[in-house]
XYZ file of C-alpha atoms in Angstrom:
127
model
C -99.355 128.737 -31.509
C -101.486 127.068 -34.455
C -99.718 124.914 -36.859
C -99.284 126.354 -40.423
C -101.295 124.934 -42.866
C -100.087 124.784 -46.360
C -101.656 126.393 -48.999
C -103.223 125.118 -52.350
C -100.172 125.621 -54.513
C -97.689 123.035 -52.399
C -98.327 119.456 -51.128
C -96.185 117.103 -49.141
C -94.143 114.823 -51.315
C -95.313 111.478 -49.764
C -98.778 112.177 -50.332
C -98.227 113.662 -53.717
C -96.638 110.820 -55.109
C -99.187 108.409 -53.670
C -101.945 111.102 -55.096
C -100.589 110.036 -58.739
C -99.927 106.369 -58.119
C -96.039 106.583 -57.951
C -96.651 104.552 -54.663
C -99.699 102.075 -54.130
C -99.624 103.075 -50.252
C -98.980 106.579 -48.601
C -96.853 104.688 -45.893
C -94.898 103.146 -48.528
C -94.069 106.611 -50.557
C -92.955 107.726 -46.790
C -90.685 104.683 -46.447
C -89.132 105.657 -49.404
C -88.823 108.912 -48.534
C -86.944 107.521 -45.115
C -84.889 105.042 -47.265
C -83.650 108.420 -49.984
C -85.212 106.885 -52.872
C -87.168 110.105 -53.521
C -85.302 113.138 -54.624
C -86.726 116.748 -54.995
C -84.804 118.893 -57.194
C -81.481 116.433 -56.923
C -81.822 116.902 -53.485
C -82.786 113.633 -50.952
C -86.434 114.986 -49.811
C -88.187 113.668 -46.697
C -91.366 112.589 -46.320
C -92.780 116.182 -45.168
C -91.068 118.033 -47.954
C -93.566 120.941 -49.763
C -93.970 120.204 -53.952
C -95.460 122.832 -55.690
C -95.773 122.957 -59.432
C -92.231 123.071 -61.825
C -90.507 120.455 -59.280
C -88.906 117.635 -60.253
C -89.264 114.369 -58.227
C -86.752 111.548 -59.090
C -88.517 108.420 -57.181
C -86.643 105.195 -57.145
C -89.368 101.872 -57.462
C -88.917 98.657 -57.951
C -85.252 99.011 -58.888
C -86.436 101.570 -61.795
C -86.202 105.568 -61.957
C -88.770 107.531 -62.065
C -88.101 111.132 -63.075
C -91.479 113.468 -63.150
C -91.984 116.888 -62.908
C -94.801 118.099 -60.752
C -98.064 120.612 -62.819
C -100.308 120.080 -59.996
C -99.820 119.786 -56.739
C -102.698 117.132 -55.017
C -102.764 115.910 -51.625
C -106.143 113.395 -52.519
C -105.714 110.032 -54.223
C -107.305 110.402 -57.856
C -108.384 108.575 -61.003
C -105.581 107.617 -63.281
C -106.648 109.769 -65.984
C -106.681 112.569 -63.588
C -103.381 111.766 -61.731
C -101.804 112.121 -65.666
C -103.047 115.116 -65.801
C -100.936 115.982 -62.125
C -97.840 115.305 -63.938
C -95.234 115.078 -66.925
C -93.410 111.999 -66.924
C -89.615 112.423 -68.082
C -88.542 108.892 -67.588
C -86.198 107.214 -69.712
C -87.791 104.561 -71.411
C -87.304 100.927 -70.522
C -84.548 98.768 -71.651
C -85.857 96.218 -74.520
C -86.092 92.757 -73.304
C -83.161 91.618 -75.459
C -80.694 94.100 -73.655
C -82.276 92.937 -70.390
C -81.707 89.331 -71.264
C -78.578 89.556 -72.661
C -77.142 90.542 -69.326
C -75.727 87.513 -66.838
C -77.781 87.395 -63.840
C -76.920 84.935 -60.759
C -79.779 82.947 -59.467
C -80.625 84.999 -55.711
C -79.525 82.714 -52.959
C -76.728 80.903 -55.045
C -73.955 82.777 -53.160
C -70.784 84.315 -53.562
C -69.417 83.538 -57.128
C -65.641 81.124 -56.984
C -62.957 82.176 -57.910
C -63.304 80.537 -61.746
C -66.743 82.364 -62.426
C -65.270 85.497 -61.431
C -62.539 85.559 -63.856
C -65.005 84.276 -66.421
C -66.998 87.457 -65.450
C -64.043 89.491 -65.920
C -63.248 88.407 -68.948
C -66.850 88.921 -69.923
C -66.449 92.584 -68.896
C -63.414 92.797 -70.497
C -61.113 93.916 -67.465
């Protein structure tokens, strides 16, 4: 029984999203795909998932949403200007570097906060 090939007007979702530089690698748009960081239509999509034009992809990267709605499915890598062309981007812009700086951040590695830092942090949230 031959496999189905699909036609021009779907792609699979890892290799669309590498096709317009979501993901730098193919294998890493599938890992995310494994991982649910990429959602078709609000729903979690594996890697083999068909995207045909209208679709909206939600792709999680680098800690950052990416919402994008598909107008051409590709399966090939392309130019950037090309890959723009593949797709409307409806992502929320990015916070302004004040808002981002104004929030507390704990150095990575420094552990579990004690018991006096979290009730400052409390307080801080107001709860």
């Amino acid at each position: 029984m031959p496999t189905p090939t699909p036609d021009a007007t779907s792609a699979r979702v890892d290799s669309w999203t590498w096709a317009v530089r979501l993901f730098k690698t193919r294998s890493q748009a599938a890992t995310a795909c494994r991982s649910g960081h990429v959602r078709v239509n609000g729903t979690p999509a594996k890697a083999s998932v068909q995207v045909k034009p209208g679709d909206e992809v939600r792709v999680r990267v680098s800690g950052v949403e990416r919402i994008v709605v598909v107008v051409r499915p590709i399966a090939k890598r392309v130019g950037p200007p090309v890959a723009t062309e593949c797709m409307q981007d409806n992502s929320p812009p990015p916070p302004s570097p004040e808002v981002m700086a104004s929030q507390p951040r704990r150095d990575r590695g420094a552990g579990r906060p004690t018991k006096r830092e979290r009730r400052d942090l409390e307080k801080l949230r107001g709860l």
